[in-house]
Amino acid sequence: MSALAETSPSAQRPRALAVIPARLASTRLPRKMLLNETGSCLFVHTAQNAERSGAFERVIVATDCDEVQAAAEEAGLCAVPTSPDCPSGTDRVHEALVTAGGDFDVVVGVQGDEPELSPEDLERLVDSFNDEEVSVATLAAPIEDEASLQASSVVKVVLDSSSDALYFSRSAIPNRAHARPDAEERGGLRHVGVYAWRPAALAHFRGLETTEAERAENLEQLRWLESGGRMRVLLIDRAPHGVDT
């Protein structure tokens, strides 16, 4: 296994680990993690993008596939094996955190098919944990068109006056985003599925039972909200384009 990819975080920044879940199976785009039309695999671009942010002390790839692990190591990345039975990317992030070890203040799960996340937004996500009240954080961006507002594949989020999530839905829902009043005029906010956790919060989440809203919407983050947790939502200018086709 190659040396861990490391950066030098700011002295004021929480110690953060980035985990890139890179599961090979994909229904919409088979074997997409190993797509390499650019000369590097898709997940490698995502990991290198996280490194460029300077927000992480370590960046690791979490995978259930020997091919992905070999490709990661060939690219000079650290890869840790995870169970093929992990029910979600969040479970894979937790398993990778336990396997990798280390004393981190924050662990961030960045899906392997999100190579265009802004490094500056990843920095802001980690830095939000300087607020001791933040135990989980994520990102959201304005919805720019009616088609996205109506699409069930685009997850919408409603915020409270503290920029914490009130609810996530696949349906079109009104938004009361006080932190950005124009969001309502522009069609509300779409969730960008990158999650940052304090390790204790992540461990607690994994011990929770699935909830009614989670099952109805097929959105695991609702388990955290329905169980009384708070999730800080940072607003970004635009949603990155994940690779699905």
PDB file of C-alpha atoms in Angstrom:
ATOM      1  CA  MET A   1       0.000   0.000   0.000  1.00  0.00           C
ATOM      2  CA  SER A   2       1.310   3.405  -0.901  1.00  0.00           C
ATOM      3  CA  ALA A   3       1.968   6.220   1.540  1.00  0.00           C
ATOM      4  CA  LEU A   4      -1.028   8.181   2.710  1.00  0.00           C
ATOM      5  CA  ALA A   5      -1.860  11.286   0.731  1.00  0.00           C
ATOM      6  CA  GLU A   6      -1.383  14.216   3.108  1.00  0.00           C
ATOM      7  CA  THR A   7      -1.751  17.962   3.112  1.00  0.00           C
ATOM      8  CA  SER A   8      -0.845  20.604   5.691  1.00  0.00           C
ATOM      9  CA  PRO A   9      -4.028  21.971   7.212  1.00  0.00           C
ATOM     10  CA  SER A  10      -4.219  25.418   8.719  1.00  0.00           C
ATOM     11  CA  ALA A  11      -3.351  25.642  12.414  1.00  0.00           C
ATOM     12  CA  GLN A  12      -6.894  26.895  13.010  1.00  0.00           C
ATOM     13  CA  ARG A  13      -8.542  24.123  11.028  1.00  0.00           C
ATOM     14  CA  PRO A  14     -10.008  20.961  12.578  1.00  0.00           C
ATOM     15  CA  ARG A  15      -8.055  17.786  11.835  1.00  0.00           C
ATOM     16  CA  ALA A  16      -9.976  16.286   8.946  1.00  0.00           C
ATOM     17  CA  LEU A  17     -10.037  13.012   7.040  1.00  0.00           C
ATOM     18  CA  ALA A  18     -11.562  12.753   3.560  1.00  0.00           C
ATOM     19  CA  VAL A  19     -12.975   9.360   2.622  1.00  0.00           C
ATOM     20  CA  ILE A  20     -13.794   8.697  -1.038  1.00  0.00           C
ATOM     21  CA  PRO A  21     -16.298   5.807  -1.239  1.00  0.00           C
ATOM     22  CA  ALA A  22     -15.628   4.116  -4.577  1.00  0.00           C
ATOM     23  CA  ARG A  23     -17.950   1.158  -5.067  1.00  0.00           C
ATOM     24  CA  LEU A  24     -17.520  -0.480  -8.459  1.00  0.00           C
ATOM     25  CA  ALA A  25     -21.141  -1.578  -8.946  1.00  0.00           C
ATOM     26  CA  SER A  26     -23.340   1.040 -10.607  1.00  0.00           C
ATOM     27  CA  THR A  27     -26.685   0.526 -12.283  1.00  0.00           C
ATOM     28  CA  ARG A  28     -26.802   3.694 -14.402  1.00  0.00           C
ATOM     29  CA  LEU A  29     -23.188   3.630 -15.562  1.00  0.00           C
ATOM     30  CA  PRO A  30     -21.483   0.250 -15.091  1.00  0.00           C
ATOM     31  CA  ARG A  31     -17.945   0.288 -13.642  1.00  0.00           C
ATOM     32  CA  LYS A  32     -17.931   4.073 -13.700  1.00  0.00           C
ATOM     33  CA  MET A  33     -15.268   4.406 -10.982  1.00  0.00           C
ATOM     34  CA  LEU A  34     -12.734   2.930 -13.402  1.00  0.00           C
ATOM     35  CA  LEU A  35     -13.652   5.172 -16.334  1.00  0.00           C
ATOM     36  CA  ASN A  36     -10.390   6.746 -17.479  1.00  0.00           C
ATOM     37  CA  GLU A  37     -10.965   8.638 -20.723  1.00  0.00           C
ATOM     38  CA  THR A  38      -8.850  11.463 -19.247  1.00  0.00           C
ATOM     39  CA  GLY A  39      -5.955   9.136 -18.416  1.00  0.00           C
ATOM     40  CA  SER A  40      -6.940   8.840 -14.742  1.00  0.00           C
ATOM     41  CA  CYS A  41      -9.847   6.965 -13.191  1.00  0.00           C
ATOM     42  CA  LEU A  42     -12.907   8.925 -12.151  1.00  0.00           C
ATOM     43  CA  PHE A  43     -12.418   8.415  -8.420  1.00  0.00           C
ATOM     44  CA  VAL A  44      -8.755   9.469  -8.714  1.00  0.00           C
ATOM     45  CA  HIS A  45      -9.847  12.894  -9.974  1.00  0.00           C
ATOM     46  CA  THR A  46     -12.186  13.170  -6.975  1.00  0.00           C
ATOM     47  CA  ALA A  47      -9.452  12.224  -4.489  1.00  0.00           C
ATOM     48  CA  GLN A  48      -6.926  14.586  -6.051  1.00  0.00           C
ATOM     49  CA  ASN A  49      -9.505  17.367  -5.959  1.00  0.00           C
ATOM     50  CA  ALA A  50      -9.947  16.781  -2.224  1.00  0.00           C
ATOM     51  CA  GLU A  51      -6.182  16.924  -1.759  1.00  0.00           C
ATOM     52  CA  ARG A  52      -6.015  20.238  -3.600  1.00  0.00           C
ATOM     53  CA  SER A  53      -8.420  21.797  -1.108  1.00  0.00           C
ATOM     54  CA  GLY A  54      -5.743  21.721   1.585  1.00  0.00           C
ATOM     55  CA  ALA A  55      -8.494  20.960   4.099  1.00  0.00           C
ATOM     56  CA  PHE A  56      -7.527  17.364   4.851  1.00  0.00           C
ATOM     57  CA  GLU A  57      -4.728  15.801   6.817  1.00  0.00           C
ATOM     58  CA  ARG A  58      -5.372  12.526   5.006  1.00  0.00           C
ATOM     59  CA  VAL A  59      -7.337  11.451   1.943  1.00  0.00           C
ATOM     60  CA  ILE A  60      -8.240   7.782   1.538  1.00  0.00           C
ATOM     61  CA  VAL A  61     -10.268   5.736  -0.931  1.00  0.00           C
ATOM     62  CA  ALA A  62     -12.771   3.244   0.517  1.00  0.00           C
ATOM     63  CA  THR A  63     -13.640   0.396  -1.824  1.00  0.00           C
ATOM     64  CA  ASP A  64     -15.042  -3.122  -1.937  1.00  0.00           C
ATOM     65  CA  CYS A  65     -13.157  -3.960  -5.147  1.00  0.00           C
ATOM     66  CA  ASP A  66      -9.583  -5.157  -5.723  1.00  0.00           C
ATOM     67  CA  GLU A  67      -9.490  -3.397  -9.105  1.00  0.00           C
ATOM     68  CA  VAL A  68     -10.304  -0.025  -7.575  1.00  0.00           C
ATOM     69  CA  GLN A  69      -7.792  -0.577  -4.773  1.00  0.00           C
ATOM     70  CA  ALA A  70      -5.070  -1.422  -7.285  1.00  0.00           C
ATOM     71  CA  ALA A  71      -5.896   1.639  -9.401  1.00  0.00           C
ATOM     72  CA  ALA A  72      -5.791   3.852  -6.309  1.00  0.00           C
ATOM     73  CA  GLU A  73      -2.394   2.595  -5.261  1.00  0.00           C
ATOM     74  CA  GLU A  74      -1.077   2.977  -8.814  1.00  0.00           C
ATOM     75  CA  ALA A  75      -2.150   6.637  -8.621  1.00  0.00           C
ATOM     76  CA  GLY A  76      -0.305   7.095  -5.308  1.00  0.00           C
ATOM     77  CA  LEU A  77      -3.446   7.129  -3.175  1.00  0.00           C
ATOM     78  CA  CYS A  78      -4.169   5.216  -0.009  1.00  0.00           C
ATOM     79  CA  ALA A  79      -7.016   2.721  -0.353  1.00  0.00           C
ATOM     80  CA  VAL A  80      -8.663   0.713   2.409  1.00  0.00           C
ATOM     81  CA  PRO A  81     -10.884  -2.327   1.827  1.00  0.00           C
ATOM     82  CA  THR A  82     -14.503  -2.183   2.964  1.00  0.00           C
ATOM     83  CA  SER A  83     -17.266  -4.763   3.008  1.00  0.00           C
ATOM     84  CA  PRO A  84     -19.331  -5.260  -0.170  1.00  0.00           C
ATOM     85  CA  ASP A  85     -22.336  -5.444   2.148  1.00  0.00           C
ATOM     86  CA  CYS A  86     -22.173  -1.799   3.259  1.00  0.00           C
ATOM     87  CA  PRO A  87     -25.739  -0.526   2.717  1.00  0.00           C
ATOM     88  CA  SER A  88     -24.677   3.059   1.944  1.00  0.00           C
ATOM     89  CA  GLY A  89     -21.760   5.360   1.288  1.00  0.00           C
ATOM     90  CA  THR A  90     -22.030   6.630   4.867  1.00  0.00           C
ATOM     91  CA  ASP A  91     -21.553   3.095   6.213  1.00  0.00           C
ATOM     92  CA  ARG A  92     -18.527   2.728   3.952  1.00  0.00           C
ATOM     93  CA  VAL A  93     -17.108   6.022   5.261  1.00  0.00           C
ATOM     94  CA  HIS A  94     -17.464   4.828   8.860  1.00  0.00           C
ATOM     95  CA  GLU A  95     -15.859   1.469   8.123  1.00  0.00           C
ATOM     96  CA  ALA A  96     -12.948   3.200   6.392  1.00  0.00           C
ATOM     97  CA  LEU A  97     -12.507   5.572   9.340  1.00  0.00           C
ATOM     98  CA  VAL A  98     -12.300   2.630  11.754  1.00  0.00           C
ATOM     99  CA  THR A  99      -9.868   0.778   9.481  1.00  0.00           C
ATOM    100  CA  ALA A 100      -7.623   3.783   8.853  1.00  0.00           C
ATOM    101  CA  GLY A 101      -7.467   4.836  12.493  1.00  0.00           C
ATOM    102  CA  GLY A 102      -6.172   8.221  13.582  1.00  0.00           C
ATOM    103  CA  ASP A 103      -7.470  10.987  15.805  1.00  0.00           C
ATOM    104  CA  PHE A 104      -9.655  13.233  13.641  1.00  0.00           C
ATOM    105  CA  ASP A 105     -12.040  16.028  14.509  1.00  0.00           C
ATOM    106  CA  VAL A 106     -13.982  15.672  11.256  1.00  0.00           C
ATOM    107  CA  VAL A 107     -14.504  12.967   8.643  1.00  0.00           C
ATOM    108  CA  VAL A 108     -15.903  13.969   5.248  1.00  0.00           C
ATOM    109  CA  GLY A 109     -17.432  11.526   2.797  1.00  0.00           C
ATOM    110  CA  VAL A 110     -16.971  12.657  -0.806  1.00  0.00           C
ATOM    111  CA  GLN A 111     -18.623  10.330  -3.318  1.00  0.00           C
ATOM    112  CA  GLY A 112     -16.156   9.033  -5.889  1.00  0.00           C
ATOM    113  CA  ASP A 113     -18.251  10.343  -8.802  1.00  0.00           C
ATOM    114  CA  GLU A 114     -18.037  13.996  -7.645  1.00  0.00           C
ATOM    115  CA  PRO A 115     -14.735  15.217  -9.154  1.00  0.00           C
ATOM    116  CA  GLU A 116     -15.982  18.792  -9.665  1.00  0.00           C
ATOM    117  CA  LEU A 117     -16.663  19.793  -6.062  1.00  0.00           C
ATOM    118  CA  SER A 118     -15.013  23.134  -5.409  1.00  0.00           C
ATOM    119  CA  PRO A 119     -11.900  22.740  -3.205  1.00  0.00           C
ATOM    120  CA  GLU A 120     -12.854  26.034  -1.556  1.00  0.00           C
ATOM    121  CA  ASP A 121     -16.270  24.609  -0.640  1.00  0.00           C
ATOM    122  CA  LEU A 122     -14.608  21.563   0.919  1.00  0.00           C
ATOM    123  CA  GLU A 123     -12.468  23.960   2.955  1.00  0.00           C
ATOM    124  CA  ARG A 124     -15.560  25.809   4.152  1.00  0.00           C
ATOM    125  CA  LEU A 125     -17.226  22.525   5.051  1.00  0.00           C
ATOM    126  CA  VAL A 126     -14.334  21.502   7.299  1.00  0.00           C
ATOM    127  CA  ASP A 127     -13.960  24.976   8.789  1.00  0.00           C
ATOM    128  CA  SER A 128     -17.639  25.019   9.784  1.00  0.00           C
ATOM    129  CA  PHE A 129     -16.698  22.625  12.589  1.00  0.00           C
ATOM    130  CA  ASN A 130     -14.897  25.439  14.373  1.00  0.00           C
ATOM    131  CA  ASP A 131     -18.442  26.062  15.615  1.00  0.00           C
ATOM    132  CA  GLU A 132     -18.797  23.611  18.498  1.00  0.00           C
ATOM    133  CA  GLU A 133     -22.545  23.331  17.860  1.00  0.00           C
ATOM    134  CA  VAL A 134     -21.941  21.718  14.448  1.00  0.00           C
ATOM    135  CA  SER A 135     -21.853  17.935  14.569  1.00  0.00           C
ATOM    136  CA  VAL A 136     -22.884  17.219  10.950  1.00  0.00           C
ATOM    137  CA  ALA A 137     -22.649  19.485   7.905  1.00  0.00           C
ATOM    138  CA  THR A 138     -23.441  19.314   4.210  1.00  0.00           C
ATOM    139  CA  LEU A 139     -23.808  21.561   1.139  1.00  0.00           C
ATOM    140  CA  ALA A 140     -26.658  22.999  -0.928  1.00  0.00           C
ATOM    141  CA  ALA A 141     -26.906  25.167  -4.035  1.00  0.00           C
ATOM    142  CA  PRO A 142     -29.684  27.165  -5.720  1.00  0.00           C
ATOM    143  CA  ILE A 143     -32.009  25.321  -8.080  1.00  0.00           C
ATOM    144  CA  GLU A 144     -31.857  27.202 -11.337  1.00  0.00           C
ATOM    145  CA  ASP A 145     -34.635  25.658 -13.448  1.00  0.00           C
ATOM    146  CA  GLU A 146     -38.102  24.196 -13.183  1.00  0.00           C
ATOM    147  CA  ALA A 147     -37.043  20.780 -14.494  1.00  0.00           C
ATOM    148  CA  SER A 148     -34.610  20.337 -11.619  1.00  0.00           C
ATOM    149  CA  LEU A 149     -37.208  21.530  -9.126  1.00  0.00           C
ATOM    150  CA  GLN A 150     -39.618  18.833 -10.291  1.00  0.00           C
ATOM    151  CA  ALA A 151     -37.075  16.007 -10.814  1.00  0.00           C
ATOM    152  CA  SER A 152     -37.150  13.308  -8.121  1.00  0.00           C
ATOM    153  CA  SER A 153     -33.443  12.698  -8.748  1.00  0.00           C
ATOM    154  CA  VAL A 154     -32.694  16.209  -7.429  1.00  0.00           C
ATOM    155  CA  VAL A 155     -32.959  16.281  -3.632  1.00  0.00           C
ATOM    156  CA  LYS A 156     -34.315  19.526  -2.188  1.00  0.00           C
ATOM    157  CA  VAL A 157     -33.610  20.901   1.267  1.00  0.00           C
ATOM    158  CA  VAL A 158     -35.442  23.409   3.461  1.00  0.00           C
ATOM    159  CA  LEU A 159     -33.441  25.405   6.016  1.00  0.00           C
ATOM    160  CA  ASP A 160     -34.241  27.126   9.278  1.00  0.00           C
ATOM    161  CA  SER A 161     -33.019  30.578  10.294  1.00  0.00           C
ATOM    162  CA  SER A 162     -29.721  29.094  11.556  1.00  0.00           C
ATOM    163  CA  SER A 163     -29.003  27.397   8.206  1.00  0.00           C
ATOM    164  CA  ASP A 164     -29.725  23.979   9.703  1.00  0.00           C
ATOM    165  CA  ALA A 165     -31.759  21.517   7.651  1.00  0.00           C
ATOM    166  CA  LEU A 166     -35.456  21.230   8.435  1.00  0.00           C
ATOM    167  CA  TYR A 167     -36.268  18.601   5.814  1.00  0.00           C
ATOM    168  CA  PHE A 168     -34.993  16.936   2.655  1.00  0.00           C
ATOM    169  CA  SER A 169     -37.305  15.755  -0.105  1.00  0.00           C
ATOM    170  CA  ARG A 170     -37.336  14.467  -3.655  1.00  0.00           C
ATOM    171  CA  SER A 171     -40.501  16.499  -4.232  1.00  0.00           C
ATOM    172  CA  ALA A 172     -40.653  20.204  -4.986  1.00  0.00           C
ATOM    173  CA  ILE A 173     -40.930  21.980  -1.619  1.00  0.00           C
ATOM    174  CA  PRO A 174     -40.914  25.661  -0.611  1.00  0.00           C
ATOM    175  CA  ASN A 175     -37.713  27.025   0.854  1.00  0.00           C
ATOM    176  CA  ARG A 176     -37.248  29.410   3.723  1.00  0.00           C
ATOM    177  CA  ALA A 177     -33.505  29.853   3.327  1.00  0.00           C
ATOM    178  CA  HIS A 178     -32.963  32.938   5.493  1.00  0.00           C
ATOM    179  CA  ALA A 179     -29.237  32.850   4.856  1.00  0.00           C
ATOM    180  CA  ARG A 180     -29.934  33.484   1.165  1.00  0.00           C
ATOM    181  CA  PRO A 181     -33.347  35.086   0.637  1.00  0.00           C
ATOM    182  CA  ASP A 182     -33.117  34.940  -3.158  1.00  0.00           C
ATOM    183  CA  ALA A 183     -33.035  31.129  -3.049  1.00  0.00           C
ATOM    184  CA  GLU A 184     -36.827  31.009  -2.975  1.00  0.00           C
ATOM    185  CA  GLU A 185     -37.094  33.165  -6.082  1.00  0.00           C
ATOM    186  CA  ARG A 186     -34.609  30.937  -7.872  1.00  0.00           C
ATOM    187  CA  GLY A 187     -36.567  27.765  -7.123  1.00  0.00           C
ATOM    188  CA  GLY A 188     -35.248  26.680  -3.732  1.00  0.00           C
ATOM    189  CA  LEU A 189     -32.141  24.731  -2.822  1.00  0.00           C
ATOM    190  CA  ARG A 190     -30.799  21.414  -4.040  1.00  0.00           C
ATOM    191  CA  HIS A 191     -28.792  19.207  -1.726  1.00  0.00           C
ATOM    192  CA  VAL A 192     -25.215  18.400  -2.703  1.00  0.00           C
ATOM    193  CA  GLY A 193     -24.553  14.969  -1.228  1.00  0.00           C
ATOM    194  CA  VAL A 194     -21.284  15.434   0.624  1.00  0.00           C
ATOM    195  CA  TYR A 195     -21.463  14.871   4.377  1.00  0.00           C
ATOM    196  CA  ALA A 196     -19.051  15.942   7.104  1.00  0.00           C
ATOM    197  CA  TRP A 197     -19.304  14.361  10.559  1.00  0.00           C
ATOM    198  CA  ARG A 198     -17.717  14.517  13.928  1.00  0.00           C
ATOM    199  CA  PRO A 199     -16.638  10.875  14.433  1.00  0.00           C
ATOM    200  CA  ALA A 200     -18.898  10.460  17.483  1.00  0.00           C
ATOM    201  CA  ALA A 201     -21.897  11.721  15.505  1.00  0.00           C
ATOM    202  CA  LEU A 202     -21.125   9.330  12.652  1.00  0.00           C
ATOM    203  CA  ALA A 203     -20.917   6.387  15.054  1.00  0.00           C
ATOM    204  CA  HIS A 204     -24.207   7.456  16.659  1.00  0.00           C
ATOM    205  CA  PHE A 205     -25.901   7.732  13.273  1.00  0.00           C
ATOM    206  CA  ARG A 206     -24.956   4.187  12.360  1.00  0.00           C
ATOM    207  CA  GLY A 207     -26.605   2.932  15.524  1.00  0.00           C
ATOM    208  CA  LEU A 208     -29.962   4.537  14.710  1.00  0.00           C
ATOM    209  CA  GLU A 209     -32.902   2.591  13.327  1.00  0.00           C
ATOM    210  CA  THR A 210     -34.273   3.593   9.936  1.00  0.00           C
ATOM    211  CA  THR A 211     -37.209   5.995  10.176  1.00  0.00           C
ATOM    212  CA  GLU A 212     -40.528   6.481   8.433  1.00  0.00           C
ATOM    213  CA  ALA A 213     -39.476   9.613   6.549  1.00  0.00           C
ATOM    214  CA  GLU A 214     -36.220   7.997   5.474  1.00  0.00           C
ATOM    215  CA  ARG A 215     -38.097   5.064   3.995  1.00  0.00           C
ATOM    216  CA  ALA A 216     -40.708   7.284   2.323  1.00  0.00           C
ATOM    217  CA  GLU A 217     -38.125   9.548   0.652  1.00  0.00           C
ATOM    218  CA  ASN A 218     -35.295   6.998   0.351  1.00  0.00           C
ATOM    219  CA  LEU A 219     -32.958   9.572   1.927  1.00  0.00           C
ATOM    220  CA  GLU A 220     -30.787   8.382   4.792  1.00  0.00           C
ATOM    221  CA  GLN A 221     -30.058  11.902   6.096  1.00  0.00           C
ATOM    222  CA  LEU A 222     -33.674  12.094   7.277  1.00  0.00           C
ATOM    223  CA  ARG A 223     -32.843   9.427   9.862  1.00  0.00           C
ATOM    224  CA  TRP A 224     -30.560  11.949  11.545  1.00  0.00           C
ATOM    225  CA  LEU A 225     -33.167  14.724  11.507  1.00  0.00           C
ATOM    226  CA  GLU A 226     -36.047  12.488  12.620  1.00  0.00           C
ATOM    227  CA  SER A 227     -33.928  11.276  15.505  1.00  0.00           C
ATOM    228  CA  GLY A 228     -33.420  14.820  16.767  1.00  0.00           C
ATOM    229  CA  GLY A 229     -30.068  15.618  15.159  1.00  0.00           C
ATOM    230  CA  ARG A 230     -29.112  18.943  13.598  1.00  0.00           C
ATOM    231  CA  MET A 231     -27.361  19.276  10.244  1.00  0.00           C
ATOM    232  CA  ARG A 232     -25.699  22.532   9.219  1.00  0.00           C
ATOM    233  CA  VAL A 233     -26.124  23.374   5.521  1.00  0.00           C
ATOM    234  CA  LEU A 234     -23.544  25.583   3.818  1.00  0.00           C
ATOM    235  CA  LEU A 235     -24.748  27.400   0.722  1.00  0.00           C
ATOM    236  CA  ILE A 236     -22.572  27.288  -2.380  1.00  0.00           C
ATOM    237  CA  ASP A 237     -22.951  29.091  -5.692  1.00  0.00           C
ATOM    238  CA  ARG A 238     -23.629  26.099  -7.896  1.00  0.00           C
ATOM    239  CA  ALA A 239     -24.051  22.360  -7.672  1.00  0.00           C
ATOM    240  CA  PRO A 240     -21.196  20.357  -9.216  1.00  0.00           C
ATOM    241  CA  HIS A 241     -21.992  17.910 -11.972  1.00  0.00           C
ATOM    242  CA  GLY A 242     -21.674  14.337 -10.730  1.00  0.00           C
ATOM    243  CA  VAL A 243     -20.883  11.661 -13.298  1.00  0.00           C
ATOM    244  CA  ASP A 244     -23.886   9.378 -13.813  1.00  0.00           C
ATOM    245  CA  THR A 245     -24.016   8.874 -17.577  1.00  0.00           C
TER     246      THR A 245
END
